[in-house]
Amino acid sequence: MKKSFLFAAAALLCFVTAGLMTDAQLAAAASGDVKLNDDDCQKCHITFVQQVDEAGAKHKTEVTCLTCHDGTHPPGVEKGTLIPNCSTCHEGEPHFSLENCLGCHTNPHQPLNITFQGEVKAACNTCHSNVVDEVNAAPSAHAEVDCSYCHDKHGYKPDCLDCHEPHMKQQTFDDCVKCHQVHQPLTLAYGTDIPNSECGACHDDIKTTLESGASKHAGFDCVFCHASKHGVVPQCQECHGEPHNQQMLSKFEGCNQCHQSAHSLLK
Ligand code: HEC
Ligand code: HEC
Ligand code: HEC
Ligand code: HEC
Ligand code: HEC
Ligand code: HEC
Ligand code: HEC
Ligand code: HEC
Ligand code: HEC
Ligand code: HEC
Ligand code: HEC
Ligand code: HEC
């Protein structure tokens, strides 16, 4: 109520001070006798004109005020008659069947200023079905929250450290996503670029043992042997084949009976 009063007052003030239209002309415009043109809008709705000017995107370049606000201008018409439906111009794609367009495109005059809140997964699915499938494929705490829990603006990607403590000091976002896939955080797959210090955050004893050894194993990265996926334990034979004759080996339970351990190898 107060807002619309202020708005009307501001419009009137603007109108009077600008002196660009006479009372008679306004009345005529309002009654629909005189057709307003796009240049007239700024005389009373400078805020909206500025908004479109700043970030109107294709609502600036592909349409004008009057393409959308087509009809008789108030007063004298019911409020809302001059407001278009999105579906007048946007039809025929799954995305255009969503409800509450203005819930995300909060300002039609700046249609790419998009904010998310509440349940939006179905909407994201109209364009990022690959990510939605990825999330749904592997149950995790991240799959139990909505996309908007992390993405509250379109294109915004949060830092893991906004919500989690790192495993060790100096770990950054870039480190986290070398091991964790954010949409499947329990699928712990990684490449060959993980330094031993990252594994050492939780397996410090093994790191120390390995690196203080004197064998050729001592110079290897953890991920050279424990490749691709967390928790994978290789067999010695995967790399060494059968280095000793079977007759000798058959007398022993395993390689480590003589070689002790891959991490503290006895030559
Ligand atoms: C002389 C001042 C003036 C001019 C020029 C003017 N308007 Fe308005 N407009 C107003 C006022 C005052 C209201 C508020 C009316 C109300 O709330 O009853 C309004 C309301 C509106 C509304 C809201 C209508 C609704 O149904 O809620 C729209 C949309 C609008 N104007 C668009 C335009 C466009 C587009 C132009 C340019 C083509 C324009 N106006 C030119 C003064 C003006
Ligand atoms: C792509 C369509 C589109 C274009 C282009 C557009 N508008 Fe709008 N406008 C809307 C819609 C939709 C609303 C209703 C917004 C809402 O309900 O929150 C609106 C609302 C308004 C209102 C009423 C605001 C209120 O709070 O009552 C005014 C005034 C207005 N527009 C002026 C303009 C002016 C001036 C221009 C050109 C610079 C313009 N619009 C361009 C779609 C458009
Ligand atoms: C009078 C026709 C018209 C109306 C009404 C309209 N639009 Fe548009 N809109 C267009 C046109 C034309 C384009 C440019 C072509 C396209 O992307 O389809 C566009 C583009 C867009 C874009 C992409 C902008 C860009 O620069 O990439 C968004 C987002 C959008 N509209 C949302 C909306 C929403 C939300 C509504 C309702 C509040 C709405 N439009 C109402 C005509 C309209
Ligand atoms: C849950 C949020 C959300 C809702 C609800 C939503 N949109 Fe969108 N819309 C988006 C996002 C995000 C984009 C992508 C913008 C980009 O490409 O940067 C988009 C893009 C668009 C585009 C431009 C791309 C294209 O496919 O042409 C149009 C037009 C559009 N939306 C119209 C609508 C209309 C009409 C509605 C209501 C029927 C609607 N949107 C509802 C989030 C939403
Ligand atoms: C209408 C189609 C559309 C919808 C709906 C949509 N997006 Fe997008 N999104 C895009 C496009 C196109 C891009 C790439 C261009 C860009 O960066 O704007 C993108 C980019 C992104 C990015 C940044 C990607 C990068 O690598 O930087 C994120 C994050 C994102 N979207 C999340 C979402 C979320 C979350 C939703 C649902 C709330 C959503 N999007 C809904 C079309 C859409
Ligand atoms: C727990 C927080 C979180 C949740 C929940 C989440 N995301 Fe993301 N999302 C991120 C982060 C962080 C990134 C950046 C990842 C990176 O750069 O490796 C990202 C990246 C993206 C990207 C761009 C990169 C890509 O993988 O294509 C899109 C699109 C995206 N998210 C969409 C979604 C959608 C859709 C949902 C809901 C189904 C969702 N996100 C749920 C945090 C989240
Ligand atoms: C907006 C907050 C938020 C962001 C950003 C976020 N997470 Fe989470 N994450 C959570 C919540 C909440 C949980 C569930 C409770 C917990 O374990 O702390 C969770 C759980 C996890 C889990 C355990 C999953 C499970 O199902 O037990 C891992 C692993 C994880 N996050 C890693 C990450 C990584 C890596 C990133 C960045 C790529 C990230 N998170 C970004 C909020 C977030
Ligand atoms: C070297 C690989 C690696 C890196 C890098 C890594 N993580 Fe992890 N993270 C793991 C492993 C492995 C687990 C599972 C431990 C378990 O099974 O208890 C885990 C578990 C988690 C969990 C769930 C258990 C818990 O501790 O609460 C969260 C949350 C998490 N990581 C967040 C992060 C964040 C944030 C970063 C970046 C700062 C990060 N991780 C970097 C390997 C890594
Ligand atoms: C966040 C802590 C954490 C990080 C970081 C971490 N691990 Fe682990 N790791 C664990 C925990 C906890 C277990 C035991 C529970 C399990 O099996 O998941 C484990 C188990 C293992 C196992 C044995 C699985 C078995 O079957 O006995 C291997 C091998 C392993 N980790 C290698 C690595 C390597 C290599 C890295 C670095 C790329 C690494 N871990 C990083 C916490 C971590
Ligand atoms: C030369 C290959 C190789 C390297 C390098 C290596 N491992 Fe292992 N790891 C193995 C093998 C083989 C086993 C199975 C147990 C054994 O035979 O000693 C194993 C077992 C493990 C286990 C589970 C059993 C246990 O001993 O607790 C963990 C955890 C582990 N490694 C972590 C690491 C970490 C962390 C690093 C880096 C600091 C690392 N490994 C480096 C080959 C290797
Ligand atoms: C991922 C492959 C891999 C695995 C698994 C592996 N090794 Fe090795 N190991 C190597 C490589 C590579 C060398 C160095 C060969 C060279 O330089 O000639 C090596 C060297 C050795 C040597 C010679 C050490 C020296 O300093 O001369 C012995 C003994 C050995 N490995 C035993 C084992 C045993 C026992 C296991 C299982 C507990 C094992 N390895 C698991 C790759 C592996
Ligand atoms: C009876 C004790 C014993 C057992 C069991 C044993 N090794 Fe050995 N291994 C040795 C000794 C001693 C040497 C060093 C003498 C040599 O070069 O033949 C050796 C050498 C090696 C070498 C280095 C060969 C080179 O050319 O430098 C590798 C690799 C190796 N063993 C792997 C294995 C693997 C894999 C197993 C299990 C399948 C295994 N060993 C079981 C005692 C053993």
PDB file of C-alpha atoms and ligand atoms in Angstrom, residues 139-142 149-150 158-160 162-164 173 176-177 180 182 185-186, ligand 7:
ATOM      1  CA  PRO A 139      23.587 -42.244  -2.417  1.00  0.00           C
ATOM      2  CA  SER A 140      25.383 -39.731  -0.188  1.00  0.00           C
ATOM      3  CA  ALA A 141      24.663 -36.897   2.174  1.00  0.00           C
ATOM      4  CA  HIS A 142      25.002 -34.536  -0.803  1.00  0.00           C
ATOM      5  CA  TYR A 149      21.563 -26.032  -0.832  1.00  0.00           C
ATOM      6  CA  CYS A 150      24.909 -25.436  -2.549  1.00  0.00           C
ATOM      7  CA  PRO A 158      30.687 -23.153  -3.512  1.00  0.00           C
ATOM      8  CA  ASP A 159      33.963 -24.004  -1.803  1.00  0.00           C
ATOM      9  CA  CYS A 160      34.038 -27.286   0.129  1.00  0.00           C
ATOM     10  CA  ASP A 162      32.570 -23.254   3.406  1.00  0.00           C
ATOM     11  CA  CYS A 163      31.065 -26.360   4.992  1.00  0.00           C
ATOM     12  CA  HIS A 164      33.917 -28.734   5.854  1.00  0.00           C
ATOM     13  CA  PHE A 173      39.282 -26.734  -2.952  1.00  0.00           C
ATOM     14  CA  CYS A 176      39.461 -31.788  -2.473  1.00  0.00           C
ATOM     15  CA  VAL A 177      38.121 -32.373  -5.954  1.00  0.00           C
ATOM     16  CA  HIS A 180      36.133 -36.365  -4.204  1.00  0.00           C
ATOM     17  CA  VAL A 182      31.319 -33.340  -5.385  1.00  0.00           C
ATOM     18  CA  PRO A 185      31.409 -37.453  -2.573  1.00  0.00           C
ATOM     19  CA  LEU A 186      31.793 -41.079  -1.501  1.00  0.00           C
TER      20      LEU A 186
HETATM   21  C1  HEC B   7      26.881 -25.981   1.426  1.00  0.00           C
HETATM   22  C2  HEC B   7      27.573 -26.913   2.282  1.00  0.00           C
HETATM   23  C3  HEC B   7      28.421 -27.988   1.653  1.00  0.00           C
HETATM   24  C4  HEC B   7      29.362 -27.855   0.669  1.00  0.00           C
HETATM   25  C5  HEC B   7      29.710 -26.607  -0.126  1.00  0.00           C
HETATM   26  C6  HEC B   7      30.005 -29.126   0.556  1.00  0.00           C
HETATM   27  N1  HEC B   7      29.450 -30.016   1.428  1.00  0.00           N
HETATM   28 FE1  HEC B   7      30.060 -31.943   1.756  1.00  0.00          FE
HETATM   29  N2  HEC B   7      28.534 -32.212   3.061  1.00  0.00           N
HETATM   30  C7  HEC B   7      27.690 -31.221   3.519  1.00  0.00           C
HETATM   31  C8  HEC B   7      26.800 -31.781   4.526  1.00  0.00           C
HETATM   32  C9  HEC B   7      25.748 -31.019   5.295  1.00  0.00           C
HETATM   33  C10 HEC B   7      27.141 -33.147   4.653  1.00  0.00           C
HETATM   34  C11 HEC B   7      26.518 -34.176   5.618  1.00  0.00           C
HETATM   35  C12 HEC B   7      27.010 -33.968   7.020  1.00  0.00           C
HETATM   36  C13 HEC B   7      28.493 -34.087   7.131  1.00  0.00           C
HETATM   37  O1  HEC B   7      29.043 -35.159   6.841  1.00  0.00           O
HETATM   38  O2  HEC B   7      29.153 -33.088   7.480  1.00  0.00           O
HETATM   39  C14 HEC B   7      28.241 -33.381   3.732  1.00  0.00           C
HETATM   40  C15 HEC B   7      28.897 -34.594   3.576  1.00  0.00           C
HETATM   41  C16 HEC B   7      30.055 -34.784   2.846  1.00  0.00           C
HETATM   42  C17 HEC B   7      30.772 -36.031   2.732  1.00  0.00           C
HETATM   43  C18 HEC B   7      30.340 -37.353   3.358  1.00  0.00           C
HETATM   44  C19 HEC B   7      29.247 -37.913   2.498  1.00  0.00           C
HETATM   45  C20 HEC B   7      28.410 -38.949   3.165  1.00  0.00           C
HETATM   46  O3  HEC B   7      27.403 -39.356   2.530  1.00  0.00           O
HETATM   47  O4  HEC B   7      28.711 -39.368   4.287  1.00  0.00           O
HETATM   48  C21 HEC B   7      31.869 -35.809   1.948  1.00  0.00           C
HETATM   49  C22 HEC B   7      32.916 -36.802   1.540  1.00  0.00           C
HETATM   50  C23 HEC B   7      31.819 -34.419   1.560  1.00  0.00           C
HETATM   51  N3  HEC B   7      30.702 -33.828   2.110  1.00  0.00           N
HETATM   52  C24 HEC B   7      32.753 -33.811   0.772  1.00  0.00           C
HETATM   53  C25 HEC B   7      32.606 -32.541   0.231  1.00  0.00           C
HETATM   54  C26 HEC B   7      33.507 -31.982  -0.744  1.00  0.00           C
HETATM   55  C27 HEC B   7      34.758 -32.652  -1.254  1.00  0.00           C
HETATM   56  C28 HEC B   7      33.015 -30.744  -1.072  1.00  0.00           C
HETATM   57  C29 HEC B   7      33.532 -29.778  -2.112  1.00  0.00           C
HETATM   58  C30 HEC B   7      33.762 -30.340  -3.458  1.00  0.00           C
HETATM   59  C31 HEC B   7      31.818 -30.522  -0.284  1.00  0.00           C
HETATM   60  N4  HEC B   7      31.610 -31.640   0.482  1.00  0.00           N
HETATM   61  C32 HEC B   7      31.030 -29.375  -0.324  1.00  0.00           C
HETATM   62  C33 HEC B   7      27.671 -29.907   3.089  1.00  0.00           C
HETATM   63  C34 HEC B   7      28.479 -29.367   2.119  1.00  0.00           C
END
